[in-house]
Every structure is written in C-alpha cells, then in structure tokens.
PDB file of C-alpha atoms in Angstrom:
ATOM      1  CA  THR A   1      -0.111   0.075  -0.134  1.00 62.00           C
ATOM      2  CA  GLN A   2       1.128   3.602  -0.870  1.00 70.00           C
ATOM      3  CA  LEU A   3       1.955   5.659   2.232  1.00 84.00           C
ATOM      4  CA  LEU A   4       0.963   8.793   0.245  1.00 91.00           C
ATOM      5  CA  GLU A   5      -1.954   8.877  -2.001  1.00 92.00           C
ATOM      6  CA  GLN A   6      -2.026  11.641  -4.690  1.00 95.00           C
ATOM      7  CA  SER A   7      -4.709  12.721  -6.517  1.00 95.00           C
ATOM      8  CA  PRO A   8      -5.576  13.327  -9.527  1.00 96.00           C
ATOM      9  CA  GLN A   9      -2.566  11.505 -11.008  1.00 94.00           C
ATOM     10  CA  PHE A  10      -2.929  13.275 -14.486  1.00 95.00           C
ATOM     11  CA  LEU A  11      -4.248  16.490 -15.272  1.00 96.00           C
ATOM     12  CA  SER A  12      -4.547  18.452 -18.259  1.00 97.00           C
ATOM     13  CA  ILE A  13      -5.863  21.810 -18.147  1.00 97.00           C
ATOM     14  CA  GLN A  14      -6.124  25.171 -19.897  1.00 97.00           C
ATOM     15  CA  GLU A  15      -3.980  27.972 -19.532  1.00 97.00           C
ATOM     16  CA  GLY A  16      -5.512  30.330 -16.768  1.00 97.00           C
ATOM     17  CA  GLU A  17      -7.411  27.936 -15.314  1.00 97.00           C
ATOM     18  CA  ASN A  18      -7.106  26.976 -11.647  1.00 97.00           C
ATOM     19  CA  LEU A  19      -6.256  23.454 -10.260  1.00 97.00           C
ATOM     20  CA  THR A  20      -5.836  21.841  -6.979  1.00 98.00           C
ATOM     21  CA  VAL A  21      -3.800  18.454  -6.071  1.00 98.00           C
ATOM     22  CA  TYR A  22      -4.175  16.557  -3.026  1.00 97.00           C
ATOM     23  CA  CYS A  23      -1.946  14.086  -1.061  1.00 97.00           C
ATOM     24  CA  ASN A  24      -3.570  12.045   1.601  1.00 94.00           C
ATOM     25  CA  SER A  25      -2.280   9.447   4.107  1.00 91.00           C
ATOM     26  CA  SER A  26      -3.601   7.748   7.064  1.00 89.00           C
ATOM     27  CA  SER A  27      -0.438   8.515   8.972  1.00 90.00           C
ATOM     28  CA  VAL A  28       0.373  11.945  10.871  1.00 90.00           C
ATOM     29  CA  PHE A  29       3.789  13.368   9.773  1.00 89.00           C
ATOM     30  CA  SER A  30       5.871  16.115  11.441  1.00 86.00           C
ATOM     31  CA  SER A  31       6.472  17.835   8.015  1.00 87.00           C
ATOM     32  CA  LEU A  32       5.339  17.324   4.426  1.00 92.00           C
ATOM     33  CA  GLN A  33       7.094  18.509   1.430  1.00 92.00           C
ATOM     34  CA  TRP A  34       6.087  19.552  -2.333  1.00 96.00           C
ATOM     35  CA  TYR A  35       8.373  18.736  -4.994  1.00 94.00           C
ATOM     36  CA  ARG A  36       8.291  19.740  -8.767  1.00 95.00           C
ATOM     37  CA  GLN A  37       9.905  17.565 -11.339  1.00 94.00           C
ATOM     38  CA  GLU A  38      10.447  18.274 -15.106  1.00 91.00           C
ATOM     39  CA  PRO A  39      11.222  15.569 -17.572  1.00 87.00           C
ATOM     40  CA  GLY A  40      15.016  14.273 -17.254  1.00 88.00           C
ATOM     41  CA  GLU A  41      15.698  16.203 -14.223  1.00 91.00           C
ATOM     42  CA  GLY A  42      15.664  15.612 -10.382  1.00 91.00           C
ATOM     43  CA  PRO A  43      12.885  17.045  -8.175  1.00 92.00           C
ATOM     44  CA  VAL A  44      13.240  20.579  -7.005  1.00 91.00           C
ATOM     45  CA  LEU A  45      11.773  21.203  -3.345  1.00 90.00           C
ATOM     46  CA  LEU A  46       8.941  23.937  -3.655  1.00 94.00           C
ATOM     47  CA  VAL A  47       7.840  23.965  -0.117  1.00 93.00           C
ATOM     48  CA  THR A  48       7.877  22.450   3.478  1.00 90.00           C
ATOM     49  CA  VAL A  49       4.902  22.395   5.620  1.00 92.00           C
ATOM     50  CA  VAL A  50       5.385  21.908   9.273  1.00 90.00           C
ATOM     51  CA  THR A  51       2.308  23.046  11.347  1.00 91.00           C
ATOM     52  CA  GLY A  52      -0.915  21.580  11.071  1.00 93.00           C
ATOM     53  CA  GLY A  53      -3.369  24.130   9.455  1.00 94.00           C
ATOM     54  CA  GLU A  54      -0.155  26.073   7.604  1.00 95.00           C
ATOM     55  CA  VAL A  55      -0.739  27.869   4.674  1.00 97.00           C
ATOM     56  CA  LYS A  56       2.139  28.938   2.394  1.00 96.00           C
ATOM     57  CA  LYS A  57       2.171  30.861  -0.586  1.00 96.00           C
ATOM     58  CA  LEU A  58       4.705  30.648  -3.581  1.00 95.00           C
ATOM     59  CA  LYS A  59       3.532  33.251  -6.071  1.00 95.00           C
ATOM     60  CA  ARG A  60       0.657  31.525  -7.762  1.00 97.00           C
ATOM     61  CA  LEU A  61       1.076  28.534  -5.457  1.00 97.00           C
ATOM     62  CA  THR A  62      -0.767  27.868  -2.361  1.00 98.00           C
ATOM     63  CA  PHE A  63       0.171  24.941  -0.237  1.00 97.00           C
ATOM     64  CA  GLN A  64      -1.743  23.938   2.869  1.00 97.00           C
ATOM     65  CA  PHE A  65      -0.969  21.265   5.532  1.00 96.00           C
ATOM     66  CA  GLY A  66      -4.236  19.595   6.962  1.00 95.00           C
ATOM     67  CA  ASP A  67      -4.957  20.232  10.571  1.00 94.00           C
ATOM     68  CA  ALA A  68      -4.202  16.777  11.770  1.00 93.00           C
ATOM     69  CA  ARG A  69      -1.138  16.637   9.688  1.00 92.00           C
ATOM     70  CA  LYS A  70      -2.329  13.736   7.548  1.00 93.00           C
ATOM     71  CA  ASP A  71      -3.038  15.594   4.347  1.00 94.00           C
ATOM     72  CA  SER A  72      -2.056  18.525   2.322  1.00 97.00           C
ATOM     73  CA  SER A  73      -3.086  20.066  -0.865  1.00 97.00           C
ATOM     74  CA  LEU A  74      -1.409  22.282  -3.660  1.00 98.00           C
ATOM     75  CA  HIS A  75      -3.742  24.794  -5.521  1.00 98.00           C
ATOM     76  CA  ILE A  76      -2.391  26.695  -8.697  1.00 98.00           C
ATOM     77  CA  THR A  77      -4.144  29.969  -9.725  1.00 98.00           C
ATOM     78  CA  ALA A  78      -4.249  30.758 -13.220  1.00 98.00           C
ATOM     79  CA  ALA A  79      -1.941  27.976 -14.427  1.00 97.00           C
ATOM     80  CA  GLN A  80       0.662  28.845 -17.054  1.00 97.00           C
ATOM     81  CA  PRO A  81       2.498  26.512 -19.318  1.00 96.00           C
ATOM     82  CA  GLY A  82       5.550  26.806 -17.459  1.00 95.00           C
ATOM     83  CA  ASP A  83       3.766  24.862 -14.573  1.00 96.00           C
ATOM     84  CA  THR A  84       3.663  21.845 -16.618  1.00 96.00           C
ATOM     85  CA  GLY A  85       5.583  19.103 -14.972  1.00 95.00           C
ATOM     86  CA  LEU A  86       5.341  16.218 -12.114  1.00 95.00           C
ATOM     87  CA  TYR A  87       4.143  17.515  -8.765  1.00 97.00           C
ATOM     88  CA  LEU A  88       5.371  15.153  -5.860  1.00 95.00           C
ATOM     89  CA  CYS A  89       4.536  15.449  -2.289  1.00 96.00           C
ATOM     90  CA  ALA A  90       6.881  13.667   0.077  1.00 93.00           C
ATOM     91  CA  VAL A  91       7.590  12.999   3.926  1.00 90.00           C
ATOM     92  CA  SER A  92      10.554  12.390   5.710  1.00 80.00           C
ATOM     93  CA  GLY A  93      10.754   9.241   7.894  1.00 71.00           C
ATOM     94  CA  GLY A  94      13.188   7.252   9.859  1.00 64.00           C
ATOM     95  CA  TYR A  95      16.796   7.645   8.904  1.00 64.00           C
ATOM     96  CA  GLN A  96      16.307  10.634   7.104  1.00 70.00           C
ATOM     97  CA  LYS A  97      14.468   8.498   4.513  1.00 79.00           C
ATOM     98  CA  VAL A  98      12.047  10.381   2.009  1.00 84.00           C
ATOM     99  CA  THR A  99       9.207   8.792   0.540  1.00 88.00           C
ATOM    100  CA  PHE A 100       7.304  10.291  -2.343  1.00 91.00           C
ATOM    101  CA  GLY A 101       3.754  10.073  -3.511  1.00 92.00           C
ATOM    102  CA  ILE A 102       3.088   8.545  -6.812  1.00 91.00           C
ATOM    103  CA  GLY A 103       2.786  12.272  -8.089  1.00 94.00           C
ATOM    104  CA  THR A 104       0.418  14.216 -10.173  1.00 95.00           C
ATOM    105  CA  LYS A 105       1.466  14.984 -13.820  1.00 95.00           C
ATOM    106  CA  LEU A 106       0.144  18.338 -14.656  1.00 96.00           C
ATOM    107  CA  GLN A 107      -0.092  19.545 -18.255  1.00 96.00           C
ATOM    108  CA  VAL A 108      -0.958  23.250 -19.062  1.00 97.00           C
ATOM    109  CA  ILE A 109      -2.115  23.770 -22.563  1.00 97.00           C
ATOM    110  CA  PRO A 110      -1.381  27.165 -24.054  1.00 95.00           C
TER     111      PRO A 110
ATOM    112  CA  GLY B   1      21.856  27.121  -2.941  1.00 60.00           C
ATOM    113  CA  ALA B   2      23.198  23.715  -2.442  1.00 63.00           C
ATOM    114  CA  VAL B   3      24.010  21.723  -5.616  1.00 88.00           C
ATOM    115  CA  VAL B   4      24.215  17.805  -6.022  1.00 93.00           C
ATOM    116  CA  SER B   5      25.602  16.796  -9.241  1.00 94.00           C
ATOM    117  CA  GLN B   6      25.342  13.492 -11.162  1.00 95.00           C
ATOM    118  CA  HIS B   7      27.444  12.028 -13.815  1.00 95.00           C
ATOM    119  CA  PRO B   8      27.013  10.671 -16.348  1.00 96.00           C
ATOM    120  CA  SER B   9      23.655  12.272 -17.419  1.00 94.00           C
ATOM    121  CA  ARG B  10      22.994   9.693 -19.807  1.00 96.00           C
ATOM    122  CA  VAL B  11      24.800   6.419 -20.560  1.00 96.00           C
ATOM    123  CA  ILE B  12      23.935   3.499 -23.049  1.00 97.00           C
ATOM    124  CA  CYS B  13      25.388   0.331 -22.330  1.00 96.00           C
ATOM    125  CA  LYS B  14      25.520  -3.615 -23.639  1.00 96.00           C
ATOM    126  CA  SER B  15      23.736  -5.973 -21.600  1.00 97.00           C
ATOM    127  CA  GLY B  16      26.026  -7.600 -19.189  1.00 96.00           C
ATOM    128  CA  THR B  17      28.514  -4.614 -18.647  1.00 96.00           C
ATOM    129  CA  SER B  18      28.856  -2.719 -15.503  1.00 97.00           C
ATOM    130  CA  VAL B  19      27.760   1.186 -15.342  1.00 97.00           C
ATOM    131  CA  LYS B  20      28.947   3.541 -12.504  1.00 97.00           C
ATOM    132  CA  ILE B  21      27.352   6.635 -11.831  1.00 97.00           C
ATOM    133  CA  GLU B  22      28.611   9.393  -9.559  1.00 97.00           C
ATOM    134  CA  CYS B  23      26.879  11.516  -7.247  1.00 96.00           C
ATOM    135  CA  ARG B  24      28.768  14.624  -5.658  1.00 95.00           C
ATOM    136  CA  SER B  25      27.608  17.445  -3.229  1.00 93.00           C
ATOM    137  CA  LEU B  26      29.349  20.266  -4.494  1.00 92.00           C
ATOM    138  CA  ASP B  27      29.190  22.858  -1.840  1.00 88.00           C
ATOM    139  CA  PHE B  28      28.270  20.672   1.331  1.00 89.00           C
ATOM    140  CA  GLN B  29      29.167  17.497   3.147  1.00 89.00           C
ATOM    141  CA  ALA B  30      26.866  14.678   3.379  1.00 88.00           C
ATOM    142  CA  THR B  31      27.277  11.903   5.637  1.00 85.00           C
ATOM    143  CA  THR B  32      24.148  10.195   3.988  1.00 88.00           C
ATOM    144  CA  MET B  33      23.198  10.148   0.422  1.00 92.00           C
ATOM    145  CA  PHE B  34      20.009   8.398  -1.088  1.00 93.00           C
ATOM    146  CA  TRP B  35      19.798   6.597  -4.348  1.00 96.00           C
ATOM    147  CA  TYR B  36      16.306   6.325  -6.174  1.00 95.00           C
ATOM    148  CA  ARG B  37      15.080   4.789  -9.529  1.00 96.00           C
ATOM    149  CA  GLN B  38      12.350   6.229 -11.441  1.00 94.00           C
ATOM    150  CA  PHE B  39      10.645   4.287 -14.241  1.00 89.00           C
ATOM    151  CA  PRO B  40       8.622   6.307 -16.953  1.00 84.00           C
ATOM    152  CA  LYS B  41       5.690   7.675 -15.587  1.00 78.00           C
ATOM    153  CA  GLN B  42       6.092   6.402 -11.993  1.00 83.00           C
ATOM    154  CA  SER B  43       7.312   8.230  -8.911  1.00 88.00           C
ATOM    155  CA  LEU B  44      10.717   7.868  -7.347  1.00 92.00           C
ATOM    156  CA  MET B  45      11.477   4.903  -5.386  1.00 92.00           C
ATOM    157  CA  LEU B  46      14.168   4.746  -2.732  1.00 92.00           C
ATOM    158  CA  MET B  47      16.816   2.045  -3.813  1.00 95.00           C
ATOM    159  CA  ALA B  48      19.418   2.421  -0.938  1.00 94.00           C
ATOM    160  CA  THR B  49      20.926   4.796   1.678  1.00 91.00           C
ATOM    161  CA  SER B  50      24.469   5.340   1.281  1.00 90.00           C
ATOM    162  CA  ASN B  51      26.313   5.901   4.287  1.00 85.00           C
ATOM    163  CA  GLU B  52      29.856   7.403   4.478  1.00 85.00           C
ATOM    164  CA  GLY B  53      32.744   5.039   5.739  1.00 84.00           C
ATOM    165  CA  SER B  54      30.107   2.167   6.145  1.00 85.00           C
ATOM    166  CA  LYS B  55      27.816  -0.151   4.206  1.00 88.00           C
ATOM    167  CA  ALA B  56      24.753   0.982   2.361  1.00 91.00           C
ATOM    168  CA  THR B  57      21.377   0.170   3.458  1.00 91.00           C
ATOM    169  CA  TYR B  58      19.317  -1.330   1.043  1.00 95.00           C
ATOM    170  CA  GLU B  59      15.393  -1.331   0.629  1.00 93.00           C
ATOM    171  CA  GLN B  60      13.413  -4.319   0.675  1.00 92.00           C
ATOM    172  CA  GLY B  61      13.544  -5.882  -2.809  1.00 93.00           C
ATOM    173  CA  VAL B  62      16.853  -4.173  -4.145  1.00 94.00           C
ATOM    174  CA  GLU B  63      19.614  -6.782  -4.733  1.00 94.00           C
ATOM    175  CA  LYS B  64      22.565  -5.159  -3.086  1.00 92.00           C
ATOM    176  CA  ASP B  65      24.986  -7.191  -5.320  1.00 94.00           C
ATOM    177  CA  LYS B  66      23.629  -5.891  -8.239  1.00 96.00           C
ATOM    178  CA  PHE B  67      23.643  -2.234  -7.178  1.00 96.00           C
ATOM    179  CA  LEU B  68      26.828  -1.640  -5.570  1.00 96.00           C
ATOM    180  CA  ILE B  69      27.200   1.542  -3.562  1.00 94.00           C
ATOM    181  CA  ASN B  70      30.106   3.065  -2.410  1.00 91.00           C
ATOM    182  CA  HIS B  71      30.296   6.371   0.089  1.00 90.00           C
ATOM    183  CA  ALA B  72      33.972   7.098   0.148  1.00 83.00           C
ATOM    184  CA  SER B  73      34.061  10.483   1.197  1.00 90.00           C
ATOM    185  CA  LEU B  74      31.443  13.165   2.540  1.00 91.00           C
ATOM    186  CA  THR B  75      31.027  14.626  -1.093  1.00 93.00           C
ATOM    187  CA  LEU B  76      30.901  11.679  -3.202  1.00 95.00           C
ATOM    188  CA  SER B  77      28.628   8.448  -3.393  1.00 95.00           C
ATOM    189  CA  THR B  78      28.810   6.002  -6.552  1.00 96.00           C
ATOM    190  CA  LEU B  79      26.149   3.489  -7.585  1.00 97.00           C
ATOM    191  CA  THR B  80      27.500   0.719  -9.835  1.00 97.00           C
ATOM    192  CA  VAL B  81      24.996  -1.349 -11.638  1.00 97.00           C
ATOM    193  CA  THR B  82      26.616  -4.612 -12.409  1.00 97.00           C
ATOM    194  CA  SER B  83      26.036  -7.041 -15.355  1.00 96.00           C
ATOM    195  CA  ALA B  84      23.099  -4.728 -16.222  1.00 96.00           C
ATOM    196  CA  HIS B  85      20.274  -5.885 -18.076  1.00 96.00           C
ATOM    197  CA  PRO B  86      17.591  -3.883 -20.213  1.00 96.00           C
ATOM    198  CA  GLU B  87      15.216  -4.276 -17.138  1.00 95.00           C
ATOM    199  CA  ASP B  88      17.710  -2.051 -15.158  1.00 96.00           C
ATOM    200  CA  SER B  89      17.112   0.677 -17.733  1.00 96.00           C
ATOM    201  CA  SER B  90      15.599   3.400 -15.583  1.00 96.00           C
ATOM    202  CA  PHE B  91      16.357   7.058 -14.412  1.00 96.00           C
ATOM    203  CA  TYR B  92      18.579   6.885 -11.413  1.00 97.00           C
ATOM    204  CA  ILE B  93      18.525   9.954  -9.058  1.00 96.00           C
ATOM    205  CA  CYS B  94      20.702  10.729  -6.060  1.00 96.00           C
ATOM    206  CA  SER B  95      20.122  13.027  -3.335  1.00 93.00           C
ATOM    207  CA  ALA B  96      21.812  14.492  -0.127  1.00 91.00           C
ATOM    208  CA  ARG B  97      21.332  16.669   2.747  1.00 82.00           C
ATOM    209  CA  ASP B  98      23.553  19.000   4.423  1.00 80.00           C
ATOM    210  CA  ARG B  99      25.333  17.175   7.540  1.00 78.00           C
ATOM    211  CA  ARG B 100      24.727  20.164   9.438  1.00 77.00           C
ATOM    212  CA  THR B 101      20.871  20.098   9.045  1.00 72.00           C
ATOM    213  CA  VAL B 102      20.564  16.324   9.485  1.00 65.00           C
ATOM    214  CA  PHE B 103      18.512  16.751  12.857  1.00 63.00           C
ATOM    215  CA  ALA B 104      16.116  19.381  11.434  1.00 60.00           C
ATOM    216  CA  ASN B 105      12.764  18.004  10.000  1.00 52.00           C
ATOM    217  CA  THR B 106      12.967  20.997   7.411  1.00 54.00           C
ATOM    218  CA  GLY B 107      16.246  20.354   6.384  1.00 62.00           C
ATOM    219  CA  GLU B 108      16.203  20.444   2.418  1.00 74.00           C
ATOM    220  CA  LEU B 109      16.988  17.288   0.556  1.00 82.00           C
ATOM    221  CA  PHE B 110      18.854  18.373  -2.709  1.00 88.00           C
ATOM    222  CA  PHE B 111      18.460  16.128  -5.892  1.00 92.00           C
ATOM    223  CA  GLY B 112      21.089  15.506  -8.556  1.00 94.00           C
ATOM    224  CA  GLU B 113      19.760  15.897 -12.077  1.00 93.00           C
ATOM    225  CA  GLY B 114      19.412  12.363 -12.596  1.00 95.00           C
ATOM    226  CA  SER B 115      21.165   9.624 -14.718  1.00 96.00           C
ATOM    227  CA  ARG B 116      19.289   8.051 -17.761  1.00 96.00           C
ATOM    228  CA  LEU B 117      20.602   4.370 -17.991  1.00 97.00           C
ATOM    229  CA  THR B 118      19.635   2.411 -21.275  1.00 96.00           C
ATOM    230  CA  VAL B 119      20.742  -1.016 -21.495  1.00 96.00           C
ATOM    231  CA  LEU B 120      20.454  -2.360 -24.933  1.00 95.00           C
TER     232      LEU B 120
END
C-alpha cells in the first residue's frame, strides 16, 4: 500500500485555469514537502509545511497542511504552461528517508 | 543554493556490462546520500541509503550485489549497476542533505539531475 496517495494522477488543463492537487495519508507527519520535477531532471523542492493548518504561498501556488497533519493540498491559480511538470508530495521518515507519493502529472495547454 | 551533481547524465551500455554513476555534493558535506530509481511515468522509489564510511542500507527487494554503492567521502557516493540488463534501464537519481541540517525536520534534501541508463 502507498504511504502517500496523490490525486489526480494526471491533469490536463487550459492556460489560465485553476487546479488543486491532493496528497493524503492515514499517517500523521511532522512535516511534508512538495516537489516539482521536469522530464529528465531531478525533483526541486517547492515548499515544506510543518504546522497543522499551515498555509504557504509561493507566487501563484498555495500549499496547505491539514489540521491533523495527515494530508496536504497544492492549489495553482491561473496556471501557466511553465507550471507543466510532475508534482510530488513527500514525507521524511526514519534515518532521514524521504518517501514520495506517486505524483500528479500536470499539463498546461497554451 | 546547494548543488548535487550526477555524472553521467546519460549512458547507454550493452547487456552484461557494468555502469558506474557518481553523485557529488558540490558545496556541502553529506554523511548520507540516497539513491532513487524512477521508471517512466512513475514516482521515485528509494533503492538504498548510502552511508559515508560504512555499508549502504538497501530497501526491501533491491539486490545489493547488483547495485553496488560506495560512499568513500563526505562529498561522493557511487552507484554501480553490475551486469546490467534491459530491465535495469531507468532514471537513477541521487539526493543528499547537508550534514549540518540532518537533525532538522525541515533540512532540505537536494537532488541531482538524474542519470538515464539505457541497457541494450
């Protein structure tokens, strides 16, 4: 079973639309990270959320950590073609290990 | 920002040969590095944890004799795919965290650019 469930797995939208990506688990985490990965490259950290209910903004991206610290969401406002990529949520476990969700592949069509 | 560099970025080899991939932390020291494998349209799967000066720790189902890991210094870990076969073709990614932030939950994990292995 997957520790982190991400939905949707695939999303194709028109430029200018809004979207939300979800990351869910039955486990409680001390922190959660969101990464973005472009084809043929390694993931790049977007944000780390730590406190239950925390909201962080990164330009047009809004990240929220659930009150119970079991889930998180990523909302993109007015998506741009440059937002296209694989969005991964991840959590740190024992021995510094990072476990990734399956990812959401986003395509923004001009 | 901190940089992790992988080399080579792409490698094509014949079945049965061995391939070595290097992972370097360029401006920080890392006592631990991690090796991931990513198949097309899938997420990153942790293969093993590379520990400086000691044996690597492998995840369940990963053959340690096939994927040899050496972490000889605080800035370099290598992954050698021995007797590679077509099913080993994948995108291999390493990551590392600055040793000074190890005990911080928010210590950023930096990823290399990845190495695309194609076994013919």
